Amino acid sequence: MKKLLRSDGVQAFLGWVLGTYLRLILRTVRWTHENLDAVEPVLADDSRGAIALFWHGRIPLCLATAPQWWRKRTKALISPSADGEFIARALDMSGFPAIRVSSAKKGDAAKARQAVAAIREATQWVAGGGALVVTPDGPRGPNEVIAAGSLQIARRSGQAVYLMGIAAAPAAQMQGTWDKVMWAAPFGRGSVVWDGPLFVPPDADEAAIAALVADWSARLSAATRRAEALAAR
């Protein structure tokens, strides 16, 4: 079964299904934005890069932010896993090509080299004025905990980070998945809550990065809960 799911044909089909759903939700849900002015300066300036973070469980809603990020050269940081493959295809359908990065396990030198190369590519992209969209708790979790990689990109590139809380109602939330993924119903209401710009100091050490991880994880979760409350009104 795993081999079948990883086949190119199945991945292409799943990518098409997800990509079609993403565009349906973008077009039929009544989306509102809170604090959108915070991101306007970076959207209007091609020389300024940006890193945009939202939780993995909100991937089915993520095109709510597409009208903003279509204004810049934007890529998505995606895992090379089977799930990541069809997600990458779905996002590519909507104009967001992928940079593929994996979290290497201890002792896996090949994956470690691939991860370093992907982080370097992402850093150069953002430093050159591009935008990078990241689900910082993916691909394996823990849920709603930011991994340090996105902050390292921010530190090395010197560019701003924006947090995006996304929610919709009515919606089904799958409690049996690690990320509690949310699927919105068409023709409902949706909300995006923006927070930022945030920056990682260039001299931030491991302790400073860890403190920012805790703070920004809490802020992104707060923005997500705020989006849920707005969508439910």
Tab-separated table of N, CA and C in Angstrom, residues 2-3 12 16 23 26 29 35-36 56 58-59 65 81 91 96 132 136 147 158 160 164 175 187 192 200 205 214 219:
chain	number	residue	atom	x	y	z
A	2	LYS	N	1.933	1.279	0.840
A	2	LYS	CA	2.808	2.452	0.873
A	2	LYS	C	3.446	2.705	-0.482
A	3	LYS	N	3.862	1.595	-1.138
A	3	LYS	CA	4.487	1.742	-2.455
A	3	LYS	C	3.499	2.334	-3.453
A	12	ALA	N	0.199	12.413	-8.254
A	12	ALA	CA	-0.344	13.424	-9.160
A	12	ALA	C	-1.846	13.593	-8.951
A	16	TRP	N	-3.761	16.889	-7.492
A	16	TRP	CA	-4.838	17.556	-8.230
A	16	TRP	C	-6.079	17.721	-7.365
A	23	ARG	N	-8.379	25.734	-4.155
A	23	ARG	CA	-8.918	26.848	-4.940
A	23	ARG	C	-10.414	27.023	-4.718
A	26	LEU	N	-10.722	28.898	-1.435
A	26	LEU	CA	-10.337	30.299	-1.621
A	26	LEU	C	-11.479	31.093	-2.249
A	29	VAL	N	-15.306	30.665	0.155
A	29	VAL	CA	-15.383	31.101	1.549
A	29	VAL	C	-15.238	32.628	1.603
A	35	ASN	N	-5.357	42.772	10.912
A	35	ASN	CA	-3.971	43.258	10.989
A	35	ASN	C	-3.215	43.045	9.673
A	36	LEU	N	-3.941	43.073	8.563
A	36	LEU	CA	-3.297	42.876	7.255
A	36	LEU	C	-2.319	43.999	6.930
A	56	HIS	N	0.620	23.424	10.339
A	56	HIS	CA	0.460	22.355	9.360
A	56	HIS	C	-1.000	21.932	9.211
A	58	ARG	N	-3.525	23.602	9.040
A	58	ARG	CA	-4.329	24.550	8.270
A	58	ARG	C	-3.945	24.579	6.787
A	59	ILE	N	-3.194	23.576	6.341
A	59	ILE	CA	-2.845	23.508	4.916
A	59	ILE	C	-4.088	23.555	4.025
A	65	THR	N	-4.396	33.077	2.128
A	65	THR	CA	-3.338	34.092	2.094
A	65	THR	C	-2.734	34.261	0.701
A	81	SER	N	8.570	13.982	1.919
A	81	SER	CA	7.817	12.770	2.242
A	81	SER	C	6.701	12.551	1.229
A	91	LEU	N	0.198	22.911	-4.249
A	91	LEU	CA	0.585	24.314	-4.137
A	91	LEU	C	1.175	24.841	-5.443
A	96	PHE	N	2.773	28.367	-6.286
A	96	PHE	CA	3.749	28.376	-5.212
A	96	PHE	C	4.669	27.168	-5.336
A	132	LEU	N	8.847	33.128	1.553
A	132	LEU	CA	8.877	31.696	1.822
A	132	LEU	C	7.763	31.362	2.798
A	136	PRO	N	5.757	25.413	10.187
A	136	PRO	CA	6.950	25.154	11.002
A	136	PRO	C	6.818	24.008	11.990
A	147	ALA	N	9.495	24.428	14.736
A	147	ALA	CA	10.853	23.894	14.638
A	147	ALA	C	11.817	25.052	14.368
A	158	GLY	N	18.200	37.758	7.597
A	158	GLY	CA	17.930	39.085	8.136
A	158	GLY	C	16.562	39.633	7.773
A	160	ALA	N	12.104	39.582	7.624
A	160	ALA	CA	11.010	39.555	8.583
A	160	ALA	C	10.244	38.235	8.543
A	164	MET	N	0.640	33.666	10.640
A	164	MET	CA	-0.685	33.700	10.027
A	164	MET	C	-1.583	32.670	10.702
A	175	GLN	N	-9.582	15.032	14.636
A	175	GLN	CA	-8.890	14.865	15.910
A	175	GLN	C	-7.939	13.670	15.902
A	187	PHE	N	-18.521	27.986	0.930
A	187	PHE	CA	-19.545	29.004	1.154
A	187	PHE	C	-19.730	29.353	2.638
A	192	VAL	N	-8.219	35.253	8.594
A	192	VAL	CA	-6.760	35.183	8.724
A	192	VAL	C	-6.333	36.300	9.669
A	200	VAL	N	14.711	37.761	13.958
A	200	VAL	CA	15.671	37.012	14.767
A	200	VAL	C	16.987	37.786	14.735
A	205	ASP	N	21.964	33.108	19.750
A	205	ASP	CA	22.547	31.794	19.986
A	205	ASP	C	21.436	30.768	20.186
A	214	ALA	N	9.612	29.293	21.656
A	214	ALA	CA	8.509	29.216	22.621
A	214	ALA	C	7.569	30.406	22.483
A	219	ARG	N	2.469	32.748	20.124
A	219	ARG	CA	1.832	33.823	19.361
A	219	ARG	C	1.085	33.294	18.148
